[in-house]
Structure formats: structure tokens, C-alpha cells
PDB file of C-alpha atoms in Angstrom:
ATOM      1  CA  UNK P1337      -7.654  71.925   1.968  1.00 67.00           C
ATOM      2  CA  UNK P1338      -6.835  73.858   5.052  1.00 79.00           C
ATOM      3  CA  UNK P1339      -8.699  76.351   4.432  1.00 79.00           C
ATOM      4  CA  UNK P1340     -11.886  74.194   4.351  1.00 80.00           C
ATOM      5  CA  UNK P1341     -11.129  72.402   7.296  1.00 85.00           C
ATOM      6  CA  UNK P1342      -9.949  75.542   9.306  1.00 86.00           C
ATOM      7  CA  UNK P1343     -13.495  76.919   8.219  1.00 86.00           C
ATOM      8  CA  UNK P1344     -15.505  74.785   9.218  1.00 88.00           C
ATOM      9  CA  UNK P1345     -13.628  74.458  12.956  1.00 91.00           C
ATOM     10  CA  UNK P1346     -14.622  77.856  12.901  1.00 91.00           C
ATOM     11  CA  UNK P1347     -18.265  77.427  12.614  1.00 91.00           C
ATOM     12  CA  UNK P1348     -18.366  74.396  14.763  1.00 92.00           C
ATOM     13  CA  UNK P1349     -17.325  76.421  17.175  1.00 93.00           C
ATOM     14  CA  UNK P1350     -19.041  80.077  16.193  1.00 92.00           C
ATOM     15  CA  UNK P1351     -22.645  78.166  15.607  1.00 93.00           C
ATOM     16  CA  UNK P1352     -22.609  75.869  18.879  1.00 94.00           C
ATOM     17  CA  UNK P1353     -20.841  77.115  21.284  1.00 94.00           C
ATOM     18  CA  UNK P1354     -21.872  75.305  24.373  1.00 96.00           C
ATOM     19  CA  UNK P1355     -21.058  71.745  22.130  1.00 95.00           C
ATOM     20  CA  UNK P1356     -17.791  72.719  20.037  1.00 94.00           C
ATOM     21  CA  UNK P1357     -16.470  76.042  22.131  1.00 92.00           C
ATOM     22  CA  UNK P1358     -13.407  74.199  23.963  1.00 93.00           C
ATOM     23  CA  UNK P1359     -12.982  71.561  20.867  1.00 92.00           C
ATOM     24  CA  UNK P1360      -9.514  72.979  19.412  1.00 90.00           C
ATOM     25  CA  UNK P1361      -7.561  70.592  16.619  1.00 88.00           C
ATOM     26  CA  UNK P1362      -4.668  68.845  17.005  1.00 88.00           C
ATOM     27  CA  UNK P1363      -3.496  68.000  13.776  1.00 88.00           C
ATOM     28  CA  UNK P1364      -4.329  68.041   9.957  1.00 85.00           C
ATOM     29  CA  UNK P1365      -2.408  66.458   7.447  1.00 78.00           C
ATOM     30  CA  UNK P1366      -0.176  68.941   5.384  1.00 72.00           C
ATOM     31  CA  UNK P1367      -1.046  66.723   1.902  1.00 67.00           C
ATOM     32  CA  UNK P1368      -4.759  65.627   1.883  1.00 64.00           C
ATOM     33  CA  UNK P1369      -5.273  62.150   0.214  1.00 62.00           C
ATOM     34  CA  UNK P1370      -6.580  63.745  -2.779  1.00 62.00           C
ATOM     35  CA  UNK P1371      -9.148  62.336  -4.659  1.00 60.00           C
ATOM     36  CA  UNK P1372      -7.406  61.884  -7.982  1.00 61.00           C
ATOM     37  CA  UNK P1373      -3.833  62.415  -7.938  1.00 64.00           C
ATOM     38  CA  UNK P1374      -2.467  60.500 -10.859  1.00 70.00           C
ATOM     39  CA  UNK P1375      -4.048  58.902 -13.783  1.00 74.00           C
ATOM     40  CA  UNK P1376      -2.531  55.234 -15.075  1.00 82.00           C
ATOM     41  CA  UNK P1377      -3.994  54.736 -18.489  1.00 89.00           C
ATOM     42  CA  UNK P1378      -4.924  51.108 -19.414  1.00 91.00           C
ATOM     43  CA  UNK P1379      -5.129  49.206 -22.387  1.00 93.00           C
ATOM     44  CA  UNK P1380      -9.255  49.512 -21.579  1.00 94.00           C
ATOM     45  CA  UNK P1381     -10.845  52.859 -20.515  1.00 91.00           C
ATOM     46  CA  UNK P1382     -14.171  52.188 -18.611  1.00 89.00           C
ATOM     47  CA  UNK P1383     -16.956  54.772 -19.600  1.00 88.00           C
ATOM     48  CA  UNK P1384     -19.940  55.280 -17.663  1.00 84.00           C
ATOM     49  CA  UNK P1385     -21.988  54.852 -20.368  1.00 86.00           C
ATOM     50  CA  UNK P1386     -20.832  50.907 -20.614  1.00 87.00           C
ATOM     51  CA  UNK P1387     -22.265  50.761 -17.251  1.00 85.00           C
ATOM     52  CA  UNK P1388     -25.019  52.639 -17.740  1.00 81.00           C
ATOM     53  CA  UNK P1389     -25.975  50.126 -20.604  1.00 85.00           C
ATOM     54  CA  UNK P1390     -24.617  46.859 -18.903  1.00 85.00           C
ATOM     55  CA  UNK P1391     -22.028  46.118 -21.309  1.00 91.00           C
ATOM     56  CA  UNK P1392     -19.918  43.587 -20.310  1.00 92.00           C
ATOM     57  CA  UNK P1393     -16.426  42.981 -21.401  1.00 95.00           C
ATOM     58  CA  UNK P1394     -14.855  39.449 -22.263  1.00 96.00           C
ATOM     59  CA  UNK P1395     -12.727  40.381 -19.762  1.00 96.00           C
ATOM     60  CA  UNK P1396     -14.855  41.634 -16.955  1.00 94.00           C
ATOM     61  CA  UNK P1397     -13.034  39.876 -13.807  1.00 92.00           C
ATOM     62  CA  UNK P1398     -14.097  42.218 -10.514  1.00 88.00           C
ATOM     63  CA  UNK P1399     -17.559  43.165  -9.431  1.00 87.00           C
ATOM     64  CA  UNK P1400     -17.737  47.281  -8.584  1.00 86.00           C
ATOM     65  CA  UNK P1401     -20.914  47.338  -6.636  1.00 83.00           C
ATOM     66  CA  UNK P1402     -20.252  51.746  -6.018  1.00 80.00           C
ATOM     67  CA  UNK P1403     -22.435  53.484  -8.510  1.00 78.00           C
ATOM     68  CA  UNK P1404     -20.662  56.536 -10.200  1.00 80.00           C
ATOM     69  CA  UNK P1405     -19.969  60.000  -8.815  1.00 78.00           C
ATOM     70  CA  UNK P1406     -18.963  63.233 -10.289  1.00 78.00           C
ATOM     71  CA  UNK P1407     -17.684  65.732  -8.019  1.00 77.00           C
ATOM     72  CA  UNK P1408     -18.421  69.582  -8.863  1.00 79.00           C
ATOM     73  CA  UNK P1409     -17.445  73.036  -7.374  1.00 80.00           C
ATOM     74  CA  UNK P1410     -20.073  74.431  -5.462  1.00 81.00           C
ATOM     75  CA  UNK P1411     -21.229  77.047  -6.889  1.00 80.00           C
ATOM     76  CA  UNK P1412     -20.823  79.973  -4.337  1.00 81.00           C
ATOM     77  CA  UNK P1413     -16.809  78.971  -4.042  1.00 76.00           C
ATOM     78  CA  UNK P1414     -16.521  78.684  -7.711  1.00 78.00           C
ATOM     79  CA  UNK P1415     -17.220  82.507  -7.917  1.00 81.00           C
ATOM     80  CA  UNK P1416     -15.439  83.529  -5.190  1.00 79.00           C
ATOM     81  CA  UNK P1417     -12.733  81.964  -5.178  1.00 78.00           C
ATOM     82  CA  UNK P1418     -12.305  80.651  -9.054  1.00 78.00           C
ATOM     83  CA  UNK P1419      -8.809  79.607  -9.501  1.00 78.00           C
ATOM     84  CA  UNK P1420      -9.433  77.201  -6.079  1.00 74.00           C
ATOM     85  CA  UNK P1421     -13.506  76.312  -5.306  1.00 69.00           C
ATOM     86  CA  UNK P1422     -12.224  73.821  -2.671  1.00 66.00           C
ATOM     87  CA  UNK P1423     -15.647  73.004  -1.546  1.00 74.00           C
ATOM     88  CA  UNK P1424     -17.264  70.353  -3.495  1.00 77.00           C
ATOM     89  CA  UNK P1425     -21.171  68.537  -3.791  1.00 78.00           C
ATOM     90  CA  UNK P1426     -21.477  65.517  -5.588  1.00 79.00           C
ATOM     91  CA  UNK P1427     -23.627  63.974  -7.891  1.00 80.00           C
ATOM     92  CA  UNK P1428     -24.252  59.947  -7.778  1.00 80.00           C
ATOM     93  CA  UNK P1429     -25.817  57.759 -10.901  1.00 76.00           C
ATOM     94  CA  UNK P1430     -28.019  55.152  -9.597  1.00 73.00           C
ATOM     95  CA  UNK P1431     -27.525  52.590 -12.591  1.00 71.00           C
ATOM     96  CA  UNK P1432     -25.149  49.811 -10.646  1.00 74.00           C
ATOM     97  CA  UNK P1433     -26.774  46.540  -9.783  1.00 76.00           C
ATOM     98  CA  UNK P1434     -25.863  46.708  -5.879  1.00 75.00           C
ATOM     99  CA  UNK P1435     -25.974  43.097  -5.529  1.00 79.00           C
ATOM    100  CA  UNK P1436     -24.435  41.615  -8.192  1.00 78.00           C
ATOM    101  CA  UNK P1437     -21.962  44.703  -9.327  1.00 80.00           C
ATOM    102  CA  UNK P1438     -20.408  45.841 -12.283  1.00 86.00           C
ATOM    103  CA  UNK P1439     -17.878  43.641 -13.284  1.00 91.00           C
ATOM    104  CA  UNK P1440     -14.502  45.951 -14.267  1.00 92.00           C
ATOM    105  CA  UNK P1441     -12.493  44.682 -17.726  1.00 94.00           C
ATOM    106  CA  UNK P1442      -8.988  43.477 -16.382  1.00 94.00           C
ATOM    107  CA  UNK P1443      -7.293  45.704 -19.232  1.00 94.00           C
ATOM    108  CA  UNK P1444      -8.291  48.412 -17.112  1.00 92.00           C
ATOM    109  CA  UNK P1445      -5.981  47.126 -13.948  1.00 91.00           C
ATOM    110  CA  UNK P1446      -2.367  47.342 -15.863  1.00 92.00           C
ATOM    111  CA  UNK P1447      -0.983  50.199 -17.952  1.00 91.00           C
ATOM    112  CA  UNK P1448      -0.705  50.012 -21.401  1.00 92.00           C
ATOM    113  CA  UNK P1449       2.913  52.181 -21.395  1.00 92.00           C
ATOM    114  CA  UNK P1450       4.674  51.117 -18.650  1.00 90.00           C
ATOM    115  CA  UNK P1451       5.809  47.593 -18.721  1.00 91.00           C
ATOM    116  CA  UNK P1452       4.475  45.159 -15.236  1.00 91.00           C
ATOM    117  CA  UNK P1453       3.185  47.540 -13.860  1.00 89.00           C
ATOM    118  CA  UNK P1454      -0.079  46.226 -12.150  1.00 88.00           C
ATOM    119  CA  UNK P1455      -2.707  48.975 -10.910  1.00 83.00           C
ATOM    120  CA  UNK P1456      -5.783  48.854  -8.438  1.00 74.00           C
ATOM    121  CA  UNK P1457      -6.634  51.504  -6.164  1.00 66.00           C
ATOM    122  CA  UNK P1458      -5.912  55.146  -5.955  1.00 57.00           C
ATOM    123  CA  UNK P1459      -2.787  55.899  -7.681  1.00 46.00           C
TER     124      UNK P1459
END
């Protein structure tokens, strides 16, 4: 969000001076890599409660070894700006097994309405 990133140029540069005063930025993507931009429904939805409980799938086939993260507005941009609180804080679960992972059901990696279509990543 530009006005995020313009913002905090500005106090980089307002709040230390003698470090940031001749910094100036070059460039800044016009379209941000977004954290979800499209959702690709499988013939298995994950929940965090599965992997909050351990259960595992017949299918499990790839270890996740991230824990889970939920991404809020913070609450100072959500009431002042409320149609767009483009500052965010995060909150992480701590209930993945770091080592050995969560292992992800392979229904979850190909969509259940669109024919060969494989998925993994951001979409």
C-alpha cells in the first residue's frame, strides 16, 4: 500500500535524520504481492483446528512446518481509516511440530471445479 510505505519513508527520515535524511526511494511496485489474492477451493479444506488436534488425513503427503497466522487491522487504522486499515499486526498459533511438520491432505493441492488444474503456492 503506498500509502504505508510512503509513511513510513517519512518517519525514517523525520525520526533519524542524521541515518535516513538523504535516503530517498527509487521504486515501489504499483501492485503489491498481496497476501491473498485468489482463493482455489479443493476437494479438502484444511482447518486449523485439524492441526491444532493433529489430525492426520489418509492423504497427508507434504510436511508444513509454519505454524498459523491471522492477520488483523490495527486498531488505530481501523478507526481512522475504516473502509482501508492498511496497517496490519499478526497473531501466530504455536501448535505445529517444527521438526516433523504438519503434513497437508493432497485434496487440498487441486481444485475440485476446474478440471487439471494443479495448485501450490500463492494463487
Amino acid at each position: 500500500n503506498f500509502r504505508a510505505v510512503y509513511g513510513a519513508v517519512s518517519a525514517m527520515k523525520r525520526y533519524a535524520p542524521d541515518k535516513f535524511g538523504n535516503y530517498d526511494m527509487t521504486w515501489l511496485a504499483y501492485v503489491g504481492g498481496t497476501r491473498e489474492s485468489r482463493r482455489i477451493v479443493g476437494d479438502f479444506i484444511l482447518k486449523g483446528e485439524d492441526m491444532v488436534k493433529g489430525v492426520i488425513q489418509n492423504d497427508a503427503c507434504v510436511p508444513t512446518t509454519w505454524d498459523q497466522d491471522l492477520h488483523y487491522p490495527k486498531e488505530q487504522y481501523s478507526v481512522k481509516f475504516p473502509e482501508n486499515p492498511f496497517i496490519s499486526r499478526a497473531e501466530f498459533g504455536k501448535h505445529t511440530d517444527r521438526k516433523n511438520g504438519y503434513p497437508v491432505p493432497y485434496r487440498c493441492f487441486y481444485s475440485k471445479d476446474v478440471s487439471n488444474l494443479f495448485m501450490a503456492g500463492r494463487c
